[in-house]
Coordinates of C-alpha atoms in Angstrom, one line a residue:
Chain A
M1 CA 109.0 116.2 85.5
E2 CA 108.5 112.5 86.0
N3 CA 104.9 111.7 86.9
I4 CA 104.9 109.5 90.0
Y5 CA 101.3 108.5 89.5
E6 CA 101.7 107.3 85.9
P7 CA 101.1 103.5 85.6
K8 CA 102.7 101.2 83.1
F9 CA 101.0 98.6 81.0
V10 CA 101.8 94.9 81.5
K11 CA 100.4 91.8 79.8
I12 CA 98.9 88.9 81.7
T13 CA 100.8 85.9 80.4
E14 CA 99.5 83.2 82.8
I15 CA 96.6 82.8 85.2
K16 CA 96.4 80.0 87.7
Q17 CA 93.5 79.2 89.9
Q18 CA 95.1 78.7 93.3
S19 CA 92.0 78.2 95.3
P20 CA 88.2 78.7 94.8
T21 CA 88.7 82.5 95.4
V22 CA 92.3 83.1 94.6
K23 CA 94.1 83.4 91.3
S24 CA 97.7 84.1 90.5
F25 CA 98.7 86.3 87.6
R26 CA 102.0 86.4 85.8
L27 CA 102.8 89.8 84.3
E28 CA 105.2 90.8 81.6
P29 CA 106.1 94.4 80.6
T30 CA 104.7 95.6 77.3
G31 CA 106.0 98.2 74.9
F32 CA 109.2 100.0 75.6
F33 CA 109.9 99.3 79.2
N34 CA 111.6 96.5 81.2
F35 CA 111.5 96.1 84.9
D36 CA 114.1 98.2 86.5
K37 CA 116.9 96.3 88.1
N38 CA 118.4 96.7 91.6
D39 CA 122.1 96.7 92.2
D40 CA 122.0 92.9 92.7
G41 CA 120.2 92.3 89.5
S42 CA 116.8 91.6 91.1
V43 CA 113.7 93.4 89.8
F44 CA 112.3 94.0 93.3
Y45 CA 113.1 93.1 96.9
P46 CA 111.1 90.4 98.7
G47 CA 108.3 92.1 100.6
Q48 CA 107.9 95.0 98.2
F49 CA 104.5 95.6 96.7
L50 CA 102.9 96.7 93.4
L51 CA 99.8 98.8 92.8
V52 CA 98.0 96.8 90.2
G53 CA 94.7 97.7 88.4
N54 CA 93.5 99.6 85.4
V55 CA 92.3 103.1 84.6
G56 CA 88.5 103.0 85.2
W57 CA 88.8 100.3 87.8
G58 CA 91.3 101.5 90.3
E59 CA 94.5 100.2 91.8
S60 CA 95.2 97.9 94.8
A61 CA 98.4 96.9 96.5
F62 CA 99.7 93.4 96.1
G63 CA 102.8 91.8 97.4
I64 CA 105.0 90.3 94.7
M65 CA 105.4 86.5 94.9
S66 CA 107.8 85.5 92.1
A67 CA 111.5 85.1 92.5
P68 CA 113.2 88.5 92.6
H69 CA 115.9 87.5 90.2
E70 CA 113.4 86.5 87.5
D71 CA 113.6 89.6 85.4
K72 CA 111.3 88.9 82.5
S73 CA 108.0 88.6 84.4
I74 CA 106.6 88.9 87.9
E75 CA 103.7 87.2 89.6
I76 CA 101.1 88.4 92.1
M77 CA 98.2 86.6 93.9
V78 CA 94.7 88.0 94.0
R79 CA 91.8 87.1 96.2
A80 CA 88.5 88.3 94.8
A81 CA 87.3 90.7 97.6
G82 CA 86.4 94.0 96.0
R83 CA 86.1 96.1 92.8
V84 CA 89.7 95.9 91.6
T85 CA 90.2 92.2 92.6
N86 CA 87.0 91.1 91.0
Y87 CA 87.9 93.0 87.8
L88 CA 91.3 91.2 87.8
H89 CA 89.5 87.9 88.2
S90 CA 87.4 88.6 85.2
L91 CA 90.5 88.9 82.9
K92 CA 92.0 86.4 80.5
E93 CA 95.6 85.6 79.6
G94 CA 96.8 88.2 77.1
D95 CA 94.8 91.1 78.6
K96 CA 96.6 94.2 79.6
I97 CA 96.5 95.9 83.0
T98 CA 98.6 98.6 84.7
I99 CA 101.1 98.5 87.4
R100 CA 103.1 101.0 89.5
G101 CA 106.0 100.2 91.7
P102 CA 107.6 98.2 93.2
Y103 CA 107.2 100.3 96.3
G104 CA 108.2 99.9 99.9
N105 CA 111.2 98.7 101.8
G106 CA 110.9 94.8 101.7
F107 CA 112.2 92.3 104.2
P108 CA 115.7 93.0 105.6
I109 CA 117.5 90.3 103.6
D110 CA 120.9 91.5 104.8
F111 CA 119.8 91.2 108.5
Y112 CA 118.6 87.6 107.8
R113 CA 121.9 86.7 106.2
G114 CA 123.9 84.2 108.3
R115 CA 120.9 83.6 110.6
D116 CA 118.1 81.0 110.9
V117 CA 114.9 82.4 109.5
V118 CA 111.4 81.6 110.7
M119 CA 108.5 82.6 108.5
V120 CA 105.0 82.6 109.7
T121 CA 102.0 83.3 107.4
G122 CA 98.5 82.3 106.7
G123 CA 96.0 82.3 103.8
C124 CA 96.6 85.0 101.3
G125 CA 99.7 86.3 103.2
I126 CA 102.0 84.0 101.3
P127 CA 103.2 86.1 98.3
P128 CA 105.9 88.3 100.0
I129 CA 107.0 85.3 102.0
A130 CA 107.2 83.3 98.8
A131 CA 109.5 85.9 97.2
L132 CA 111.7 85.8 100.3
I133 CA 112.0 82.0 100.1
E134 CA 112.9 82.2 96.4
Y135 CA 115.5 84.8 97.3
I136 CA 117.0 82.6 100.0
I137 CA 117.0 79.5 97.8
N138 CA 118.9 81.6 95.2
H139 CA 121.5 82.4 98.0
R140 CA 120.9 79.2 100.0
S141 CA 124.4 78.8 101.5
E142 CA 124.3 82.3 103.0
Y143 CA 121.3 81.5 105.3
G144 CA 120.8 79.0 108.2
K145 CA 117.8 76.8 108.8
V146 CA 114.7 78.1 107.2
Y147 CA 111.2 77.3 108.5
L148 CA 107.9 78.2 106.8
L149 CA 104.8 77.9 109.1
Y150 CA 101.8 78.2 106.8
G151 CA 98.2 78.1 108.0
A152 CA 95.1 77.7 105.9
K153 CA 91.4 77.2 106.5
S154 CA 91.2 74.0 104.6
P155 CA 93.3 71.9 102.1
E156 CA 91.7 73.7 99.1
E157 CA 92.8 77.0 100.6
V158 CA 96.5 76.0 100.7
L159 CA 98.0 78.1 97.9
I160 CA 100.9 77.4 95.6
K161 CA 101.0 73.7 96.6
D162 CA 103.5 72.9 93.8
K163 CA 105.9 75.6 95.1
L164 CA 105.7 74.2 98.7
E165 CA 106.9 70.8 97.4
E166 CA 109.6 72.4 95.4
W167 CA 110.9 74.4 98.4
R168 CA 111.1 71.3 100.5
Q169 CA 113.7 70.0 97.9
H170 CA 115.8 73.1 98.8
D171 CA 116.1 72.4 102.5
I172 CA 113.2 74.7 103.5
N173 CA 111.2 73.2 106.4
V174 CA 107.7 73.8 105.1
I175 CA 105.1 73.1 107.8
V176 CA 101.5 73.5 106.7
T177 CA 98.5 73.3 109.0
I178 CA 94.8 73.6 108.4
D179 CA 92.2 74.8 110.8
K180 CA 89.9 71.8 111.0
A181 CA 90.6 68.1 110.3
V182 CA 89.1 66.7 107.1
P183 CA 89.3 63.2 105.6
G184 CA 92.4 62.7 103.6
W185 CA 94.5 65.4 105.2
T186 CA 97.6 63.9 106.8
G187 CA 99.4 67.1 107.8
H188 CA 99.0 69.3 110.9
V189 CA 95.6 70.4 112.2
G190 CA 95.2 73.6 114.2
F191 CA 96.4 77.1 114.1
V192 CA 100.0 78.0 113.2
T193 CA 100.4 78.9 116.9
D194 CA 100.4 75.2 117.7
L195 CA 103.5 74.5 115.7
I196 CA 106.0 75.8 118.2
K197 CA 107.4 72.4 119.1
E198 CA 108.3 71.8 115.5
I199 CA 110.8 74.5 115.4
H200 CA 114.5 73.9 116.3
I201 CA 116.5 77.0 115.8
D202 CA 119.5 78.9 117.2
K203 CA 117.5 81.4 119.4
K204 CA 120.4 83.8 119.6
N205 CA 120.8 84.0 115.8
V206 CA 117.4 84.1 114.2
G207 CA 115.2 86.5 112.2
V208 CA 111.5 86.2 111.8
A209 CA 109.4 87.2 108.8
M210 CA 105.6 87.4 109.0
C211 CA 102.8 88.4 106.8
G212 CA 99.1 87.9 107.4
P213 CA 96.0 89.3 109.0
G214 CA 95.5 90.5 112.5
P215 CA 95.1 87.0 114.2
M216 CA 98.6 86.2 113.0
M217 CA 99.8 88.7 115.6
N218 CA 98.8 86.0 118.2
A219 CA 101.5 83.9 116.6
I220 CA 104.0 86.4 117.9
E221 CA 102.7 85.9 121.5
K222 CA 102.4 82.2 121.3
I223 CA 105.3 81.1 119.2
I224 CA 107.9 83.7 118.5
R225 CA 108.2 85.4 121.9
P226 CA 108.1 82.0 123.8
L227 CA 111.0 80.9 121.6
G228 CA 113.0 83.8 123.1
I229 CA 113.2 85.9 120.0
A230 CA 113.5 89.7 120.6
D231 CA 110.8 92.0 119.1
R232 CA 113.5 93.8 117.1
N233 CA 114.3 90.6 115.2
I234 CA 110.6 90.0 114.2
F235 CA 109.7 91.6 110.9
V236 CA 106.1 92.0 109.9
N237 CA 104.7 92.8 106.4
M238 CA 101.7 95.1 107.2
E239 CA 98.6 95.7 105.2
R240 CA 96.9 99.1 105.0
K241 CA 94.6 101.0 102.7
M242 CA 96.7 102.5 100.0
Q243 CA 95.9 105.1 97.3
C244 CA 99.0 106.8 96.1
G245 CA 101.8 104.5 97.2
V246 CA 104.2 107.4 97.4
G247 CA 103.7 108.9 100.8
K248 CA 101.2 111.7 99.9
C249 CA 97.6 110.6 100.4
Q250 CA 97.8 109.8 104.1
H251 CA 95.6 106.6 103.9
C252 CA 98.2 104.2 105.1
T253 CA 99.7 106.2 108.0
C254 CA 100.2 104.5 111.3
G255 CA 101.6 106.8 114.0
D256 CA 104.5 108.6 112.5
K257 CA 105.1 106.0 109.8
Y258 CA 103.9 105.6 106.3
V259 CA 103.3 102.0 105.5
C260 CA 103.9 102.6 101.8
M261 CA 107.3 104.4 102.2
D262 CA 108.7 103.4 105.6
G263 CA 107.2 99.9 105.3
P264 CA 105.4 97.7 104.5
V265 CA 107.9 95.7 106.6
F266 CA 108.4 96.9 110.1
N267 CA 110.1 95.3 113.1
F268 CA 107.6 94.4 115.8
D269 CA 109.1 96.8 118.3
E270 CA 108.0 99.7 116.1
I271 CA 104.5 98.3 115.6
D272 CA 103.9 97.4 119.2
K273 CA 104.3 100.9 120.5
A274 CA 102.1 103.3 118.7
W275 CA 100.0 101.5 116.2
D276 CA 96.3 101.3 115.5
Q277 CA 95.8 97.6 115.2
Chain B
M1 CA 111.3 151.4 97.4
L2 CA 108.9 150.1 94.8
V3 CA 105.2 150.7 95.5
I4 CA 101.8 150.4 93.9
N5 CA 99.0 152.8 94.7
E6 CA 95.8 151.3 96.0
N7 CA 93.9 152.9 93.1
K8 CA 96.1 151.1 90.6
I9 CA 95.7 147.6 92.0
A10 CA 92.4 147.0 90.1
D11 CA 93.9 148.3 86.9
F12 CA 97.0 146.0 87.4
L13 CA 94.8 143.0 87.9
K14 CA 92.7 144.0 84.9
A15 CA 95.9 144.2 82.8
L16 CA 97.0 140.8 84.0
E17 CA 93.8 139.3 82.7
K18 CA 95.0 139.6 79.1
E19 CA 97.7 137.1 79.9
Y20 CA 96.5 135.2 82.9
K21 CA 93.3 134.0 84.5
V22 CA 93.2 136.1 87.7
Y23 CA 91.7 134.8 90.9
D24 CA 91.2 137.6 93.4
N25 CA 91.1 136.1 96.8
R26 CA 89.9 139.3 98.4
Q27 CA 86.4 138.7 97.0
H28 CA 84.4 135.7 98.1
P29 CA 86.2 132.6 97.0
P30 CA 84.1 130.5 94.7
Y31 CA 83.6 127.6 97.1
G32 CA 82.7 129.3 100.4
G33 CA 85.5 128.8 103.0
L34 CA 88.0 127.0 100.8
T35 CA 91.5 128.4 100.8
A36 CA 93.9 129.0 98.0
K37 CA 95.0 125.3 97.9
K38 CA 92.0 124.7 95.7
Y39 CA 93.7 126.4 92.8
F40 CA 96.7 124.0 92.9
F41 CA 95.1 121.0 94.4
P42 CA 91.4 121.1 93.2
P43 CA 88.7 119.2 95.2
V44 CA 88.3 116.9 92.2
E45 CA 90.6 116.6 89.3
E46 CA 90.9 114.1 86.4
T47 CA 94.4 112.6 86.3
F48 CA 94.4 109.9 83.6
V49 CA 92.0 109.0 80.8
S50 CA 91.8 105.9 78.8
E51 CA 89.6 106.2 75.7
K52 CA 90.3 102.8 74.3
K53 CA 91.8 99.6 75.7
G54 CA 95.5 99.8 76.4
S55 CA 95.8 103.6 75.9
L56 CA 96.5 106.1 78.6
K57 CA 96.5 109.8 78.5
T58 CA 97.8 112.1 81.3
T59 CA 95.4 115.0 81.8
K60 CA 97.4 118.2 81.1
F61 CA 96.8 121.6 82.6
A62 CA 98.4 124.5 80.8
E63 CA 96.3 127.6 81.9
K64 CA 98.5 130.3 83.3
F65 CA 96.9 132.0 86.3
V66 CA 97.5 134.5 89.1
V67 CA 96.2 134.1 92.6
F68 CA 96.0 137.5 94.2
G69 CA 95.5 138.7 97.8
L70 CA 96.7 135.9 100.1
S71 CA 97.3 136.7 103.8
I72 CA 100.4 135.8 105.8
P73 CA 98.9 132.5 107.1
Q74 CA 97.7 131.6 103.6
L75 CA 101.1 132.3 102.1
E76 CA 102.8 130.2 104.8
A77 CA 100.4 127.4 104.2
L78 CA 101.1 127.4 100.5
T79 CA 104.8 127.4 101.1
Y80 CA 104.3 124.3 103.4
L81 CA 102.1 122.6 100.8
D82 CA 104.8 123.2 98.2
E83 CA 107.2 121.4 100.4
I84 CA 104.8 118.5 101.0
M85 CA 104.2 118.2 97.3
T86 CA 107.9 118.1 96.6
K87 CA 109.2 115.7 99.2
P88 CA 110.0 112.9 98.9
A89 CA 108.9 113.0 95.2
E90 CA 107.3 115.8 93.2
D91 CA 103.6 115.6 92.8
F92 CA 103.0 116.0 89.0
F93 CA 99.5 117.2 89.1
Y94 CA 100.1 119.8 91.9
W95 CA 103.1 121.2 90.2
Q96 CA 101.6 121.4 86.7
R97 CA 99.2 123.9 88.2
R98 CA 101.5 125.5 90.7
G99 CA 104.3 125.8 88.2
N100 CA 102.0 127.7 85.8
S101 CA 100.9 130.2 88.5
I102 CA 102.0 133.4 90.1
V103 CA 101.0 134.0 93.7
V104 CA 100.6 137.5 95.0
G105 CA 100.3 138.1 98.8
L106 CA 98.5 141.1 100.3
I107 CA 99.6 141.7 103.9
K108 CA 99.5 144.5 106.4
E109 CA 102.8 144.1 108.2
E110 CA 106.2 143.7 106.8
P111 CA 107.6 140.4 108.0
D112 CA 111.2 139.7 108.9
A113 CA 111.2 136.9 106.4
L114 CA 108.8 136.5 103.4
P115 CA 106.2 133.9 104.2
G116 CA 105.9 132.8 100.6
G117 CA 104.3 133.7 97.3
D118 CA 106.1 135.1 94.2
I119 CA 105.3 138.8 95.0
V120 CA 104.0 140.3 98.3
F121 CA 102.2 143.6 98.6
V122 CA 102.7 145.2 102.0
D123 CA 100.1 147.8 103.1
L124 CA 101.8 150.9 104.2
G125 CA 98.6 152.6 105.5
D126 CA 99.2 155.7 103.3
G127 CA 97.5 154.5 100.2
N128 CA 100.6 152.8 98.9
F129 CA 101.6 149.1 99.0
K130 CA 105.3 148.2 99.2
I131 CA 106.3 145.5 96.7
L132 CA 108.5 142.6 97.8
K133 CA 109.7 140.2 95.2
N134 CA 110.2 136.7 96.4
T135 CA 111.0 134.7 93.2
E136 CA 112.4 135.3 89.7
K137 CA 108.9 134.7 88.3
G138 CA 107.6 137.4 90.5
E139 CA 110.4 139.8 89.6
E140 CA 109.8 139.3 85.8
L141 CA 106.1 140.0 86.2
I142 CA 106.8 143.3 88.0
K143 CA 109.3 144.3 85.3
K144 CA 106.7 143.5 82.6
Y145 CA 104.0 145.6 84.2
K146 CA 106.3 148.3 85.6
S147 CA 103.9 151.1 84.5
Y148 CA 101.6 150.3 87.4
F149 CA 104.4 150.7 90.0
A150 CA 106.3 153.7 91.2
E151 CA 109.6 154.3 92.9
V152 CA 109.2 156.4 96.1
A153 CA 111.4 157.3 99.1
D154 CA 111.4 154.8 102.0
A155 CA 108.8 155.6 104.6
P156 CA 107.7 153.8 107.7
S157 CA 104.4 152.0 107.6
K158 CA 101.4 153.8 109.1
V159 CA 99.4 150.5 109.6
T160 CA 98.5 150.1 113.3
D161 CA 96.4 147.0 113.1
P162 CA 98.0 144.1 111.3
G163 CA 94.6 142.5 110.9
M164 CA 95.1 139.3 112.7
S165 CA 92.5 138.1 115.3
E166 CA 93.4 137.5 118.9
W167 CA 92.6 133.8 118.3
S168 CA 95.1 133.6 115.5
K169 CA 97.8 135.5 117.5
T170 CA 97.4 133.1 120.4
M171 CA 97.4 130.0 118.2
R172 CA 100.5 131.2 116.3
D173 CA 102.3 131.8 119.6
I174 CA 101.5 128.2 120.6
L175 CA 102.7 126.9 117.2
L176 CA 106.1 128.5 117.7
D177 CA 107.2 125.8 120.2
A178 CA 106.6 123.0 117.8
E179 CA 108.5 120.4 119.8
L180 CA 106.6 121.0 122.9
L181 CA 103.3 120.8 120.9
A182 CA 104.4 117.6 119.3
N183 CA 105.4 116.0 122.6
A184 CA 102.1 117.1 124.3
V185 CA 99.9 115.8 121.5
E186 CA 101.7 112.5 121.3
W187 CA 101.5 112.3 125.1
S188 CA 97.7 113.0 125.0
K189 CA 96.7 109.9 123.2
N190 CA 94.8 108.5 126.2
H191 CA 93.7 111.9 127.4
K192 CA 90.0 112.1 128.3
I193 CA 89.6 115.0 125.9
W194 CA 89.5 112.7 122.9
E195 CA 86.5 110.9 124.4
E196 CA 84.8 114.2 124.8
M197 CA 85.7 115.2 121.2
A198 CA 84.3 111.9 120.0
T199 CA 80.8 112.9 121.3
T200 CA 81.1 116.5 119.9
C201 CA 82.7 116.0 116.5
L202 CA 80.3 115.0 113.7
G203 CA 83.1 113.4 111.7
C204 CA 82.0 115.5 108.6
G205 CA 85.5 116.4 107.5
V206 CA 84.8 120.1 106.9
C207 CA 87.8 121.1 109.0
T208 CA 90.1 119.3 106.6
Y209 CA 88.5 120.8 103.5
V210 CA 88.8 124.4 104.7
C211 CA 92.3 123.9 106.1
P212 CA 94.9 125.5 103.8
I213 CA 97.4 122.6 104.4
C214 CA 95.4 119.4 104.8
H215 CA 96.0 117.3 101.7
C216 CA 94.6 113.8 102.1
F217 CA 93.2 112.5 98.9
S218 CA 91.7 109.4 97.5
V219 CA 91.8 108.1 94.0
E220 CA 88.6 107.2 92.2
D221 CA 88.2 105.5 88.9
K222 CA 85.1 105.5 86.8
I223 CA 83.8 104.4 83.4
D224 CA 81.1 106.3 81.5
L225 CA 78.6 104.9 79.1
T226 CA 80.7 105.6 76.1
G227 CA 83.4 103.3 77.6
K228 CA 85.7 106.2 78.5
C229 CA 87.7 105.3 81.6
S230 CA 89.1 107.9 83.9
R231 CA 90.9 108.2 87.1
C232 CA 90.2 111.2 89.4
R233 CA 91.8 112.3 92.6
K234 CA 89.6 114.0 95.1
W235 CA 90.0 115.5 98.5
D236 CA 89.5 113.0 101.2
A237 CA 89.3 113.6 105.0
C238 CA 91.0 111.5 107.6
T239 CA 88.1 112.2 109.9
L240 CA 85.6 110.4 107.6
P241 CA 84.6 106.8 108.1
D242 CA 86.3 104.3 105.9
F243 CA 89.4 106.4 105.5
A244 CA 91.6 103.5 106.9
K245 CA 89.3 100.7 105.9
I246 CA 90.8 97.9 103.8
A247 CA 89.4 95.2 101.5
G248 CA 87.7 92.5 103.6
G249 CA 86.3 95.2 105.9
H250 CA 88.9 95.7 108.6
D251 CA 89.0 99.3 109.7
F252 CA 92.1 100.5 111.4
R253 CA 90.5 103.6 112.8
P254 CA 86.8 102.6 113.3
T255 CA 85.8 105.4 115.7
I256 CA 85.5 109.2 115.5
K257 CA 87.8 109.3 118.6
E258 CA 90.6 107.5 116.7
R259 CA 90.1 109.5 113.6
Y260 CA 89.9 112.9 115.2
Y261 CA 93.0 112.1 117.3
N262 CA 94.8 111.1 114.1
W263 CA 93.9 114.4 112.5
F264 CA 95.7 116.2 115.4
Y265 CA 98.5 113.7 115.4
H266 CA 99.2 114.4 111.7
K267 CA 99.1 118.1 112.2
F268 CA 101.2 118.4 115.3
V269 CA 103.2 115.2 115.6
R270 CA 103.7 113.4 112.2
G271 CA 104.0 116.7 110.4
Y272 CA 106.5 118.0 112.9
K273 CA 108.6 114.8 112.7
E274 CA 108.5 114.9 108.9
Y275 CA 109.0 118.7 108.2
G276 CA 110.1 120.1 111.6
K277 CA 107.0 122.3 111.9
P278 CA 103.4 121.7 112.7
Q279 CA 100.9 121.5 109.8
C280 CA 98.9 124.5 111.0
V281 CA 99.3 128.2 110.4
G282 CA 96.7 129.5 112.8
C283 CA 94.3 130.8 110.2
G284 CA 91.2 129.8 112.3
H285 CA 89.3 128.3 109.3
C286 CA 88.6 125.0 111.0
K287 CA 87.1 126.7 114.0
K288 CA 85.0 129.1 111.9
Y289 CA 83.5 126.4 109.7
C290 CA 83.1 123.6 112.2
P291 CA 79.3 122.8 112.5
A292 CA 80.0 121.5 116.0
S293 CA 81.9 124.7 117.0
I294 CA 85.1 122.8 117.9
D295 CA 87.9 125.1 118.8
I296 CA 91.3 123.5 118.3
L297 CA 92.9 126.2 120.3
E298 CA 90.9 125.2 123.4
I299 CA 91.9 121.6 122.9
L300 CA 95.5 122.4 122.5
K301 CA 95.5 124.6 125.6
T302 CA 94.0 121.8 127.7
I303 CA 96.5 119.3 126.4
L304 CA 99.4 121.6 126.8
G305 CA 98.3 122.5 130.4
D306 CA 97.9 118.9 131.5
Y307 CA 101.1 117.8 129.7
K308 CA 103.1 120.4 131.5
K309 CA 101.6 119.4 134.8
S310 CA 102.4 115.7 134.1
Q311 CA 106.1 116.6 133.5
I312 CA 106.6 118.2 136.9
Q313 CA 107.6 115.5 139.2
I314 CA 109.4 115.7 142.5

């Protein structure tokens, strides 16, 4: 019998300091396994997550941020906030850690195909959105206008700055905003919710992708709904406590849904009705 | 029909001890009120060990054992737990114990359908117990130990009292209409009874530990002084604080009211939507061991009554 709880070892091949509290880790399989491939050749779907950690330290759920078609390695982003994340921050390139997954459903890439896509995220919510953008860039002609609205506390907290520039070259409208004005910042100031006037989309043919903490939900009220986009076309990547990742332990349940199995991506219609927020 | 005489049961269990570890559930179970789930899904179990960097060993469990003397609700609960631990994927650690075990029921009334277990002994009230075989594993065991059993002519049971409390009978009647129950509990989310429960319930989690079906768990890692790293899984309870708390401190169910309702919601709504039946067998353990004397039957009666009233509209 296959053991659904058995983690696999990966090697950290690259660590980047993304902000004072956030590091990104590039992981490569070790030993005899390769990342399993989906039908389309990708090693995961954008929006799926991994349980990363080590025996003795525990596991935590992280959205994957690298391009899904990169099959030799994958990348995650970690903010030091607890036992597992601080442990990960203490590691060096070459160290081995464990992963399980990828788990979950991911963003509905087929639904987005042929539509304009608006992505809204803030702070550490960028990884699954980054994977989605990489996927879209790899199939750029199949998607319409793409907007990324990205909010951060301060310029230092803007993650993956190099990627943001690179995406702009691929016809992705990247709009970054910081909470408070600081000297030297020439971009937007204010919450992502103030960016509505920047968006010019086909309201009847649009999909939304979101990931981020609770306040991001305000963005739905202030940007997405006023744009005239239906709740069913808004997809949110949710965060919940996770222990098993395979629908047994009950920690991530919300109403009749398991965030680990039915999610982590849900349309807002599902979330709005019965969820503990 | 095949029977075993009551005088031979002790000998039969003794004989089994040569081959199996035998847990006789008729005696006081080792952990107070805990039910048979503890044999297959122990309160704490080590799952993985790493003795040196980069190594990983799955903790194996190979002991063969027999669990004897489960009642109808206990057998039903175990059958349900088997299903939970099989769908959507098999739980390795549950099945490495469950697969090694033989479960023998001991009941007082022959049911229309077997509630579970590998073998069931049905009390006939005349000193004999009728043997019902449920699985191949059970059948083989009976064959191997056939000297303890005898073939006798069919006779009707003389048992008059099936040994189930009034509370259990009422509860099990209510459980039969699983759809009504699910609708009512889902409807009751804003019912005032949950406010009342929040002031009664201590949030201790005992109800979930003594429940034969509850299966929440958490995973805990530790490192000892020799550098040995291990991962354990242990029972958790959805009524405990922090159950839905994430890194950064946000708690999705911060109050007892939300957590207690979630317990009901899982038992009667989510469980029903997932498996088509409520995750309750009416054994009464949660009522018996609750330090605040909460009676789930009373709660369900109130909710069902008010739900039915709310549905009548002219």
